[in-house]
Amino acid sequence: MKKWSVGVFASIDAGLGVQLEVARDLGIHTVQLHTPAKTSRTPDNAKAFLRKLEEYGITVTCVFLGFEGESYETIAITAETVGLVPHETRETRLQESFEIADFAKLLGVDAIGSHIGFVPHKDDVKKYSEIVETIQKLCDHLAANGQRLHLETGQEKAEDLLTFLKDVQRDNIFINFDPANLILYGMGNPIESLKKVGSYVRSVHCKDAKPTNGTPGVDWGTEVPFGTGDVDAELFLATLKEVGFDGPITIEREIPQEPQRQKDEIGQALHLIYSIEDKLFA
Ligand code: MG
């Protein structure tokens, strides 16, 4: 088994991720990309962006879906506004997901990441089967593009996520495992969860968090720099190795309002991950 490629979450235009120049300055060779704005998603822009990637020696490993109107202000607002679960926006967002995936294909990207939203419990038969059907349609579009869907973790417990993956019954659906989200959303211990869903994990976020002092699942925990929260960075990476993970690792630190701090903390996370990798793969 070889060392993982360590990357960072980036944005083409203004967004939560870092600019490509930051990745280049940090010596990073892979990025995940937030959804480029609709106006940026043109064949000409794809060509120009590919030239820049080539110049910087950077590969995009995953494009994440994102939509107008999404808000992570509170957990309740997240449930109402994020992803493909909210009913009012589902059909238009599904169509837009197809467009984003087609743009990603122009960039040569074979993985689409998504917070699809809070999947309703299976007991709610009608709502549950509707979202299963929506994700089947998305998977089928991606399959025609030669792409996979990576579901972002955090909004469901590991067991519920596994049930959902099986119910979708498509062979191009996998997981982007974000250990911090399980703490932020109050959905279980990240290490135990990783062991349960490990065989589905194809990409990973290195993000860290502290649990809420309020009510888990109702009040947000707090995102902190990787290695300073409750994830246990060393155990997390050791567990990734144990479950046989061999995809890219992506540092996620979304404080675009403080770009210098963002760059510094990503640099610290890189250093930490490299030092743990040195021990794990010695
Ligand atoms: Mg994440």
PDB file of C-alpha atoms and ligand atoms in Angstrom:
ATOM      1  CA  MET A   1       0.000   0.000   0.000  1.00  0.00           C
ATOM      2  CA  LYS A   2       1.347   3.428  -0.916  1.00  0.00           C
ATOM      3  CA  LYS A   3       0.962   6.806   0.785  1.00  0.00           C
ATOM      4  CA  TRP A   4      -2.187   8.757   0.023  1.00  0.00           C
ATOM      5  CA  SER A   5      -2.306  11.817  -2.151  1.00  0.00           C
ATOM      6  CA  VAL A   6      -3.134  14.767   0.127  1.00  0.00           C
ATOM      7  CA  GLY A   7      -5.125  17.619  -1.363  1.00  0.00           C
ATOM      8  CA  VAL A   8      -7.318  20.547  -0.461  1.00  0.00           C
ATOM      9  CA  PHE A   9     -10.842  21.771  -1.161  1.00  0.00           C
ATOM     10  CA  ALA A  10     -10.645  24.553  -3.744  1.00  0.00           C
ATOM     11  CA  SER A  11     -12.942  26.879  -5.688  1.00  0.00           C
ATOM     12  CA  ILE A  12     -12.744  28.144  -9.282  1.00  0.00           C
ATOM     13  CA  ASP A  13     -14.582  31.342  -8.499  1.00  0.00           C
ATOM     14  CA  ALA A  14     -15.365  32.994  -5.159  1.00  0.00           C
ATOM     15  CA  GLY A  15     -16.357  30.200  -2.797  1.00  0.00           C
ATOM     16  CA  LEU A  16     -15.672  28.366   0.420  1.00  0.00           C
ATOM     17  CA  GLY A  17     -12.510  26.658  -0.789  1.00  0.00           C
ATOM     18  CA  VAL A  18      -9.054  28.079  -1.427  1.00  0.00           C
ATOM     19  CA  GLN A  19      -7.946  29.470  -4.766  1.00  0.00           C
ATOM     20  CA  LEU A  20      -5.793  27.166  -6.896  1.00  0.00           C
ATOM     21  CA  GLU A  21      -2.781  29.423  -6.298  1.00  0.00           C
ATOM     22  CA  VAL A  22      -2.923  28.552  -2.588  1.00  0.00           C
ATOM     23  CA  ALA A  23      -2.816  24.842  -3.428  1.00  0.00           C
ATOM     24  CA  ARG A  24       0.115  25.444  -5.782  1.00  0.00           C
ATOM     25  CA  ASP A  25       2.002  27.485  -3.130  1.00  0.00           C
ATOM     26  CA  LEU A  26       1.514  24.674  -0.587  1.00  0.00           C
ATOM     27  CA  GLY A  27       2.901  22.090  -3.041  1.00  0.00           C
ATOM     28  CA  ILE A  28      -0.457  20.299  -3.293  1.00  0.00           C
ATOM     29  CA  HIS A  29      -1.197  18.139  -6.369  1.00  0.00           C
ATOM     30  CA  THR A  30      -4.860  17.157  -5.935  1.00  0.00           C
ATOM     31  CA  VAL A  31      -7.965  19.212  -5.176  1.00  0.00           C
ATOM     32  CA  GLN A  32     -11.657  18.692  -4.762  1.00  0.00           C
ATOM     33  CA  LEU A  33     -13.687  21.480  -6.295  1.00  0.00           C
ATOM     34  CA  HIS A  34     -16.811  23.271  -5.088  1.00  0.00           C
ATOM     35  CA  THR A  35     -19.468  23.667  -7.777  1.00  0.00           C
ATOM     36  CA  PRO A  36     -18.398  26.420 -10.133  1.00  0.00           C
ATOM     37  CA  ALA A  37     -21.024  29.155 -10.595  1.00  0.00           C
ATOM     38  CA  LYS A  38     -23.454  28.518 -13.452  1.00  0.00           C
ATOM     39  CA  THR A  39     -21.864  31.301 -15.524  1.00  0.00           C
ATOM     40  CA  SER A  40     -18.433  29.638 -15.115  1.00  0.00           C
ATOM     41  CA  ARG A  41     -19.615  26.247 -16.383  1.00  0.00           C
ATOM     42  CA  THR A  42     -18.802  26.702 -20.070  1.00  0.00           C
ATOM     43  CA  PRO A  43     -16.607  24.592 -22.387  1.00  0.00           C
ATOM     44  CA  ASP A  44     -14.243  27.577 -22.853  1.00  0.00           C
ATOM     45  CA  ASN A  45     -13.826  27.979 -19.099  1.00  0.00           C
ATOM     46  CA  ALA A  46     -13.223  24.254 -18.747  1.00  0.00           C
ATOM     47  CA  LYS A  47     -10.394  24.478 -21.292  1.00  0.00           C
ATOM     48  CA  ALA A  48      -8.844  27.531 -19.612  1.00  0.00           C
ATOM     49  CA  PHE A  49      -9.126  25.884 -16.196  1.00  0.00           C
ATOM     50  CA  LEU A  50      -7.536  22.665 -17.479  1.00  0.00           C
ATOM     51  CA  ARG A  51      -4.572  24.663 -18.837  1.00  0.00           C
ATOM     52  CA  LYS A  52      -4.113  26.258 -15.416  1.00  0.00           C
ATOM     53  CA  LEU A  53      -4.331  22.874 -13.673  1.00  0.00           C
ATOM     54  CA  GLU A  54      -1.712  21.484 -16.005  1.00  0.00           C
ATOM     55  CA  GLU A  55       0.574  24.455 -15.428  1.00  0.00           C
ATOM     56  CA  TYR A  56       0.264  24.040 -11.641  1.00  0.00           C
ATOM     57  CA  GLY A  57       0.547  20.226 -11.757  1.00  0.00           C
ATOM     58  CA  ILE A  58      -2.840  19.802 -10.038  1.00  0.00           C
ATOM     59  CA  THR A  59      -5.538  17.155 -10.670  1.00  0.00           C
ATOM     60  CA  VAL A  60      -9.201  17.572  -9.663  1.00  0.00           C
ATOM     61  CA  THR A  61     -10.313  14.365  -7.914  1.00  0.00           C
ATOM     62  CA  CYS A  62     -13.960  15.286  -7.235  1.00  0.00           C
ATOM     63  CA  VAL A  63     -16.449  18.059  -8.008  1.00  0.00           C
ATOM     64  CA  PHE A  64     -18.966  18.730  -5.246  1.00  0.00           C
ATOM     65  CA  LEU A  65     -22.575  19.641  -6.007  1.00  0.00           C
ATOM     66  CA  GLY A  66     -23.781  22.930  -4.557  1.00  0.00           C
ATOM     67  CA  PHE A  67     -26.934  24.934  -5.173  1.00  0.00           C
ATOM     68  CA  GLU A  68     -28.345  28.445  -4.801  1.00  0.00           C
ATOM     69  CA  GLY A  69     -30.356  28.791  -1.607  1.00  0.00           C
ATOM     70  CA  GLU A  70     -28.413  26.296   0.509  1.00  0.00           C
ATOM     71  CA  SER A  71     -27.663  27.453   4.045  1.00  0.00           C
ATOM     72  CA  TYR A  72     -25.803  25.749   6.875  1.00  0.00           C
ATOM     73  CA  GLU A  73     -26.818  28.403   9.405  1.00  0.00           C
ATOM     74  CA  THR A  74     -28.394  25.901  11.817  1.00  0.00           C
ATOM     75  CA  ILE A  75     -28.929  22.132  11.582  1.00  0.00           C
ATOM     76  CA  ALA A  76     -32.681  22.725  11.074  1.00  0.00           C
ATOM     77  CA  ILE A  77     -32.048  25.227   8.244  1.00  0.00           C
ATOM     78  CA  THR A  78     -29.533  22.795   6.709  1.00  0.00           C
ATOM     79  CA  ALA A  79     -32.213  20.101   6.671  1.00  0.00           C
ATOM     80  CA  GLU A  80     -34.658  22.499   4.980  1.00  0.00           C
ATOM     81  CA  THR A  81     -32.316  23.907   2.350  1.00  0.00           C
ATOM     82  CA  VAL A  82     -29.406  21.585   1.502  1.00  0.00           C
ATOM     83  CA  GLY A  83     -29.120  19.046  -1.281  1.00  0.00           C
ATOM     84  CA  LEU A  84     -31.627  16.982  -3.201  1.00  0.00           C
ATOM     85  CA  VAL A  85     -33.886  16.059  -0.276  1.00  0.00           C
ATOM     86  CA  PRO A  86     -35.915  19.338  -0.030  1.00  0.00           C
ATOM     87  CA  HIS A  87     -38.943  18.668  -2.177  1.00  0.00           C
ATOM     88  CA  GLU A  88     -39.670  22.081  -3.730  1.00  0.00           C
ATOM     89  CA  THR A  89     -36.223  22.388  -5.331  1.00  0.00           C
ATOM     90  CA  ARG A  90     -35.539  18.702  -5.977  1.00  0.00           C
ATOM     91  CA  GLU A  91     -36.357  18.463  -9.672  1.00  0.00           C
ATOM     92  CA  THR A  92     -34.545  21.675 -10.711  1.00  0.00           C
ATOM     93  CA  ARG A  93     -31.547  20.733  -8.581  1.00  0.00           C
ATOM     94  CA  LEU A  94     -31.464  17.243 -10.088  1.00  0.00           C
ATOM     95  CA  GLN A  95     -31.335  18.797 -13.574  1.00  0.00           C
ATOM     96  CA  GLU A  96     -28.600  21.179 -12.403  1.00  0.00           C
ATOM     97  CA  SER A  97     -26.702  18.205 -10.923  1.00  0.00           C
ATOM     98  CA  PHE A  98     -26.647  16.674 -14.394  1.00  0.00           C
ATOM     99  CA  GLU A  99     -25.202  19.939 -15.791  1.00  0.00           C
ATOM    100  CA  ILE A 100     -22.541  20.108 -13.076  1.00  0.00           C
ATOM    101  CA  ALA A 101     -21.598  16.476 -13.704  1.00  0.00           C
ATOM    102  CA  ASP A 102     -21.331  17.162 -17.439  1.00  0.00           C
ATOM    103  CA  PHE A 103     -19.038  20.128 -16.702  1.00  0.00           C
ATOM    104  CA  ALA A 104     -16.948  17.905 -14.407  1.00  0.00           C
ATOM    105  CA  LYS A 105     -16.671  15.442 -17.265  1.00  0.00           C
ATOM    106  CA  LEU A 106     -15.156  18.208 -19.418  1.00  0.00           C
ATOM    107  CA  LEU A 107     -12.536  18.523 -16.673  1.00  0.00           C
ATOM    108  CA  GLY A 108     -11.895  14.780 -16.796  1.00  0.00           C
ATOM    109  CA  VAL A 109     -13.317  14.274 -13.287  1.00  0.00           C
ATOM    110  CA  ASP A 110     -14.876  10.888 -12.510  1.00  0.00           C
ATOM    111  CA  ALA A 111     -16.294  11.568  -9.015  1.00  0.00           C
ATOM    112  CA  ILE A 112     -19.176  13.846  -7.987  1.00  0.00           C
ATOM    113  CA  GLY A 113     -19.515  14.592  -4.269  1.00  0.00           C
ATOM    114  CA  SER A 114     -22.735  15.633  -2.588  1.00  0.00           C
ATOM    115  CA  HIS A 115     -24.421  16.481   0.666  1.00  0.00           C
ATOM    116  CA  ILE A 116     -27.711  15.138  -0.677  1.00  0.00           C
ATOM    117  CA  GLY A 117     -29.482  16.384   2.452  1.00  0.00           C
ATOM    118  CA  PHE A 118     -31.064  14.632   5.433  1.00  0.00           C
ATOM    119  CA  VAL A 119     -32.362  11.324   4.085  1.00  0.00           C
ATOM    120  CA  PRO A 120     -35.798  10.638   5.629  1.00  0.00           C
ATOM    121  CA  HIS A 121     -36.067   7.551   7.824  1.00  0.00           C
ATOM    122  CA  LYS A 122     -36.991   4.359   6.008  1.00  0.00           C
ATOM    123  CA  ASP A 123     -40.232   4.126   8.016  1.00  0.00           C
ATOM    124  CA  ASP A 124     -41.429   7.205   6.118  1.00  0.00           C
ATOM    125  CA  VAL A 125     -41.986   4.978   3.090  1.00  0.00           C
ATOM    126  CA  LYS A 126     -43.212   7.573   0.570  1.00  0.00           C
ATOM    127  CA  LYS A 127     -40.560  10.229   1.247  1.00  0.00           C
ATOM    128  CA  TYR A 128     -37.810   7.622   1.521  1.00  0.00           C
ATOM    129  CA  SER A 129     -38.650   5.911  -1.774  1.00  0.00           C
ATOM    130  CA  GLU A 130     -38.828   9.307  -3.536  1.00  0.00           C
ATOM    131  CA  ILE A 131     -35.283  10.218  -2.550  1.00  0.00           C
ATOM    132  CA  VAL A 132     -34.020   6.723  -3.388  1.00  0.00           C
ATOM    133  CA  GLU A 133     -35.508   7.184  -6.858  1.00  0.00           C
ATOM    134  CA  THR A 134     -33.929  10.661  -7.247  1.00  0.00           C
ATOM    135  CA  ILE A 135     -30.487   9.338  -6.351  1.00  0.00           C
ATOM    136  CA  GLN A 136     -30.954   6.408  -8.726  1.00  0.00           C
ATOM    137  CA  LYS A 137     -31.580   8.939 -11.526  1.00  0.00           C
ATOM    138  CA  LEU A 138     -28.467  10.864 -10.516  1.00  0.00           C
ATOM    139  CA  CYS A 139     -26.370   7.674 -10.394  1.00  0.00           C
ATOM    140  CA  ASP A 140     -27.646   6.650 -13.822  1.00  0.00           C
ATOM    141  CA  HIS A 141     -26.685  10.015 -15.338  1.00  0.00           C
ATOM    142  CA  LEU A 142     -23.239   9.756 -13.730  1.00  0.00           C
ATOM    143  CA  ALA A 143     -22.801   6.168 -14.912  1.00  0.00           C
ATOM    144  CA  ALA A 144     -23.425   7.303 -18.504  1.00  0.00           C
ATOM    145  CA  ASN A 145     -20.605   9.848 -17.947  1.00  0.00           C
ATOM    146  CA  GLY A 146     -18.332   7.166 -16.457  1.00  0.00           C
ATOM    147  CA  GLN A 147     -18.632   8.889 -13.050  1.00  0.00           C
ATOM    148  CA  ARG A 148     -19.292   7.843  -9.448  1.00  0.00           C
ATOM    149  CA  LEU A 149     -21.374   9.536  -6.750  1.00  0.00           C
ATOM    150  CA  HIS A 150     -19.644  10.109  -3.387  1.00  0.00           C
ATOM    151  CA  LEU A 151     -22.141  10.848  -0.615  1.00  0.00           C
ATOM    152  CA  GLU A 152     -20.811  13.206   2.056  1.00  0.00           C
ATOM    153  CA  THR A 153     -21.212  11.786   5.552  1.00  0.00           C
ATOM    154  CA  GLY A 154     -22.614  13.497   8.602  1.00  0.00           C
ATOM    155  CA  GLN A 155     -26.344  13.810   8.210  1.00  0.00           C
ATOM    156  CA  GLU A 156     -27.134  10.174   8.947  1.00  0.00           C
ATOM    157  CA  LYS A 157     -25.788   7.565  11.335  1.00  0.00           C
ATOM    158  CA  ALA A 158     -23.457   5.018   9.686  1.00  0.00           C
ATOM    159  CA  GLU A 159     -26.085   2.248   9.794  1.00  0.00           C
ATOM    160  CA  ASP A 160     -28.722   4.411   8.079  1.00  0.00           C
ATOM    161  CA  LEU A 161     -26.226   5.465   5.426  1.00  0.00           C
ATOM    162  CA  LEU A 162     -25.383   1.815   4.699  1.00  0.00           C
ATOM    163  CA  THR A 163     -29.066   0.926   4.378  1.00  0.00           C
ATOM    164  CA  PHE A 164     -29.583   3.837   1.992  1.00  0.00           C
ATOM    165  CA  LEU A 165     -26.584   2.885  -0.173  1.00  0.00           C
ATOM    166  CA  LYS A 166     -27.916  -0.653  -0.504  1.00  0.00           C
ATOM    167  CA  ASP A 167     -31.472   0.521  -1.269  1.00  0.00           C
ATOM    168  CA  VAL A 168     -30.232   2.733  -4.132  1.00  0.00           C
ATOM    169  CA  GLN A 169     -28.957  -0.456  -5.804  1.00  0.00           C
ATOM    170  CA  ARG A 170     -26.388   1.158  -8.072  1.00  0.00           C
ATOM    171  CA  ASP A 171     -22.766   0.133  -8.365  1.00  0.00           C
ATOM    172  CA  ASN A 172     -21.423   3.706  -8.759  1.00  0.00           C
ATOM    173  CA  ILE A 173     -22.535   5.038  -5.357  1.00  0.00           C
ATOM    174  CA  PHE A 174     -19.869   5.449  -2.660  1.00  0.00           C
ATOM    175  CA  ILE A 175     -18.958   7.624   0.329  1.00  0.00           C
ATOM    176  CA  ASN A 176     -16.886  10.762   0.883  1.00  0.00           C
ATOM    177  CA  PHE A 177     -16.106  10.291   4.569  1.00  0.00           C
ATOM    178  CA  ASP A 178     -15.949  13.470   6.661  1.00  0.00           C
ATOM    179  CA  PRO A 179     -15.136  12.587  10.293  1.00  0.00           C
ATOM    180  CA  ALA A 180     -15.822  16.098  11.586  1.00  0.00           C
ATOM    181  CA  ASN A 181     -19.361  16.130  10.234  1.00  0.00           C
ATOM    182  CA  LEU A 182     -20.332  13.202  12.458  1.00  0.00           C
ATOM    183  CA  ILE A 183     -19.281  15.302  15.446  1.00  0.00           C
ATOM    184  CA  LEU A 184     -20.835  18.522  14.112  1.00  0.00           C
ATOM    185  CA  TYR A 185     -24.208  16.870  13.373  1.00  0.00           C
ATOM    186  CA  GLY A 186     -24.075  14.650  16.490  1.00  0.00           C
ATOM    187  CA  MET A 187     -24.347  11.451  14.409  1.00  0.00           C
ATOM    188  CA  GLY A 188     -21.891   9.173  16.169  1.00  0.00           C
ATOM    189  CA  ASN A 189     -18.231   8.452  16.763  1.00  0.00           C
ATOM    190  CA  PRO A 190     -16.229   9.057  13.572  1.00  0.00           C
ATOM    191  CA  ILE A 191     -13.820   6.127  14.016  1.00  0.00           C
ATOM    192  CA  GLU A 192     -16.537   3.564  14.775  1.00  0.00           C
ATOM    193  CA  SER A 193     -18.575   4.932  11.861  1.00  0.00           C
ATOM    194  CA  LEU A 194     -15.594   4.666   9.500  1.00  0.00           C
ATOM    195  CA  LYS A 195     -15.114   1.023  10.447  1.00  0.00           C
ATOM    196  CA  LYS A 196     -18.763   0.333   9.568  1.00  0.00           C
ATOM    197  CA  VAL A 197     -18.827   2.036   6.175  1.00  0.00           C
ATOM    198  CA  GLY A 198     -15.130   1.600   5.271  1.00  0.00           C
ATOM    199  CA  SER A 199     -15.624  -0.564   2.199  1.00  0.00           C
ATOM    200  CA  TYR A 200     -17.660   2.223   0.524  1.00  0.00           C
ATOM    201  CA  VAL A 201     -15.215   5.075   1.231  1.00  0.00           C
ATOM    202  CA  ARG A 202     -13.570   6.409  -1.932  1.00  0.00           C
ATOM    203  CA  SER A 203     -12.608   9.908  -0.771  1.00  0.00           C
ATOM    204  CA  VAL A 204     -12.051  11.593   2.563  1.00  0.00           C
ATOM    205  CA  HIS A 205     -12.157  15.016   4.184  1.00  0.00           C
ATOM    206  CA  CYS A 206      -9.569  15.847   6.801  1.00  0.00           C
ATOM    207  CA  LYS A 207     -11.642  18.183   8.921  1.00  0.00           C
ATOM    208  CA  ASP A 208     -11.939  18.366  12.696  1.00  0.00           C
ATOM    209  CA  ALA A 209     -14.549  19.507  15.203  1.00  0.00           C
ATOM    210  CA  LYS A 210     -15.624  19.774  18.821  1.00  0.00           C
ATOM    211  CA  PRO A 211     -19.113  18.587  19.812  1.00  0.00           C
ATOM    212  CA  THR A 212     -21.811  21.035  20.829  1.00  0.00           C
ATOM    213  CA  ASN A 213     -22.268  22.049  24.465  1.00  0.00           C
ATOM    214  CA  GLY A 214     -25.975  22.158  23.698  1.00  0.00           C
ATOM    215  CA  THR A 215     -28.165  19.388  22.283  1.00  0.00           C
ATOM    216  CA  PRO A 216     -26.416  17.038  19.798  1.00  0.00           C
ATOM    217  CA  GLY A 217     -28.315  16.862  16.500  1.00  0.00           C
ATOM    218  CA  VAL A 218     -30.007  20.195  17.227  1.00  0.00           C
ATOM    219  CA  ASP A 219     -27.125  22.586  17.919  1.00  0.00           C
ATOM    220  CA  TRP A 220     -23.981  22.726  15.804  1.00  0.00           C
ATOM    221  CA  GLY A 221     -20.638  21.583  17.094  1.00  0.00           C
ATOM    222  CA  THR A 222     -17.652  23.770  16.231  1.00  0.00           C
ATOM    223  CA  GLU A 223     -15.251  23.231  13.323  1.00  0.00           C
ATOM    224  CA  VAL A 224     -11.584  23.525  14.379  1.00  0.00           C
ATOM    225  CA  PRO A 225      -8.237  23.027  12.567  1.00  0.00           C
ATOM    226  CA  PHE A 226      -7.449  19.386  11.733  1.00  0.00           C
ATOM    227  CA  GLY A 227      -5.649  17.704  14.622  1.00  0.00           C
ATOM    228  CA  THR A 228      -7.023  20.014  17.325  1.00  0.00           C
ATOM    229  CA  GLY A 229     -10.532  18.592  17.753  1.00  0.00           C
ATOM    230  CA  ASP A 230     -12.160  15.317  18.758  1.00  0.00           C
ATOM    231  CA  VAL A 231     -11.477  13.373  15.527  1.00  0.00           C
ATOM    232  CA  ASP A 232      -8.116  11.971  16.748  1.00  0.00           C
ATOM    233  CA  ALA A 233      -6.140  12.516  13.550  1.00  0.00           C
ATOM    234  CA  GLU A 234      -3.672   9.702  14.114  1.00  0.00           C
ATOM    235  CA  LEU A 235      -6.336   7.086  14.869  1.00  0.00           C
ATOM    236  CA  PHE A 236      -8.432   8.344  11.952  1.00  0.00           C
ATOM    237  CA  LEU A 237      -5.614   7.858   9.434  1.00  0.00           C
ATOM    238  CA  ALA A 238      -4.619   4.527  10.991  1.00  0.00           C
ATOM    239  CA  THR A 239      -8.235   3.373  10.625  1.00  0.00           C
ATOM    240  CA  LEU A 240      -8.300   4.492   6.988  1.00  0.00           C
ATOM    241  CA  LYS A 241      -5.277   2.298   6.408  1.00  0.00           C
ATOM    242  CA  GLU A 242      -6.946  -0.565   8.289  1.00  0.00           C
ATOM    243  CA  VAL A 243     -10.067  -0.431   6.085  1.00  0.00           C
ATOM    244  CA  GLY A 244      -7.851  -0.421   2.982  1.00  0.00           C
ATOM    245  CA  PHE A 245      -8.599   3.130   1.857  1.00  0.00           C
ATOM    246  CA  ASP A 246      -6.512   4.091  -1.174  1.00  0.00           C
ATOM    247  CA  GLY A 247      -8.200   7.237  -2.517  1.00  0.00           C
ATOM    248  CA  PRO A 248      -7.238  10.884  -2.156  1.00  0.00           C
ATOM    249  CA  ILE A 249      -7.351  12.735   1.165  1.00  0.00           C
ATOM    250  CA  THR A 250      -8.675  16.284   1.038  1.00  0.00           C
ATOM    251  CA  ILE A 251      -8.149  18.923   3.713  1.00  0.00           C
ATOM    252  CA  GLU A 252     -11.309  20.944   4.263  1.00  0.00           C
ATOM    253  CA  ARG A 253     -11.024  24.234   6.135  1.00  0.00           C
ATOM    254  CA  GLU A 254     -13.754  26.611   5.184  1.00  0.00           C
ATOM    255  CA  ILE A 255     -12.907  30.029   6.536  1.00  0.00           C
ATOM    256  CA  PRO A 256     -12.631  31.985   3.251  1.00  0.00           C
ATOM    257  CA  GLN A 257     -13.227  35.235   5.159  1.00  0.00           C
ATOM    258  CA  GLU A 258      -9.760  34.753   6.700  1.00  0.00           C
ATOM    259  CA  PRO A 259      -7.594  33.648   3.737  1.00  0.00           C
ATOM    260  CA  GLN A 260      -4.206  33.914   5.452  1.00  0.00           C
ATOM    261  CA  ARG A 261      -5.371  31.913   8.482  1.00  0.00           C
ATOM    262  CA  GLN A 262      -7.005  29.406   6.124  1.00  0.00           C
ATOM    263  CA  LYS A 263      -3.716  28.921   4.244  1.00  0.00           C
ATOM    264  CA  ASP A 264      -1.695  28.639   7.473  1.00  0.00           C
ATOM    265  CA  GLU A 265      -4.041  26.071   9.003  1.00  0.00           C
ATOM    266  CA  ILE A 266      -4.128  24.008   5.803  1.00  0.00           C
ATOM    267  CA  GLY A 267      -0.314  24.084   5.833  1.00  0.00           C
ATOM    268  CA  GLN A 268      -0.318  22.828   9.451  1.00  0.00           C
ATOM    269  CA  ALA A 269      -2.795  20.076   8.581  1.00  0.00           C
ATOM    270  CA  LEU A 270      -0.609  18.994   5.639  1.00  0.00           C
ATOM    271  CA  HIS A 271       2.425  18.796   7.901  1.00  0.00           C
ATOM    272  CA  LEU A 272       0.483  16.742  10.455  1.00  0.00           C
ATOM    273  CA  ILE A 273      -0.890  14.323   7.833  1.00  0.00           C
ATOM    274  CA  TYR A 274       2.549  13.842   6.251  1.00  0.00           C
ATOM    275  CA  SER A 275       4.101  13.078   9.645  1.00  0.00           C
ATOM    276  CA  ILE A 276       1.379  10.531  10.495  1.00  0.00           C
ATOM    277  CA  GLU A 277       1.743   8.955   7.029  1.00  0.00           C
ATOM    278  CA  ASP A 278       5.492   8.633   7.586  1.00  0.00           C
ATOM    279  CA  LYS A 279       4.795   6.579  10.719  1.00  0.00           C
ATOM    280  CA  LEU A 280       1.980   4.505   9.181  1.00  0.00           C
ATOM    281  CA  PHE A 281       3.882   3.629   6.021  1.00  0.00           C
ATOM    282  CA  ALA A 282       7.375   3.320   7.536  1.00  0.00           C
TER     283      ALA A 282
HETATM  284 MG    MG B   1     -16.818  17.752   4.273  1.00  0.00          MG
END
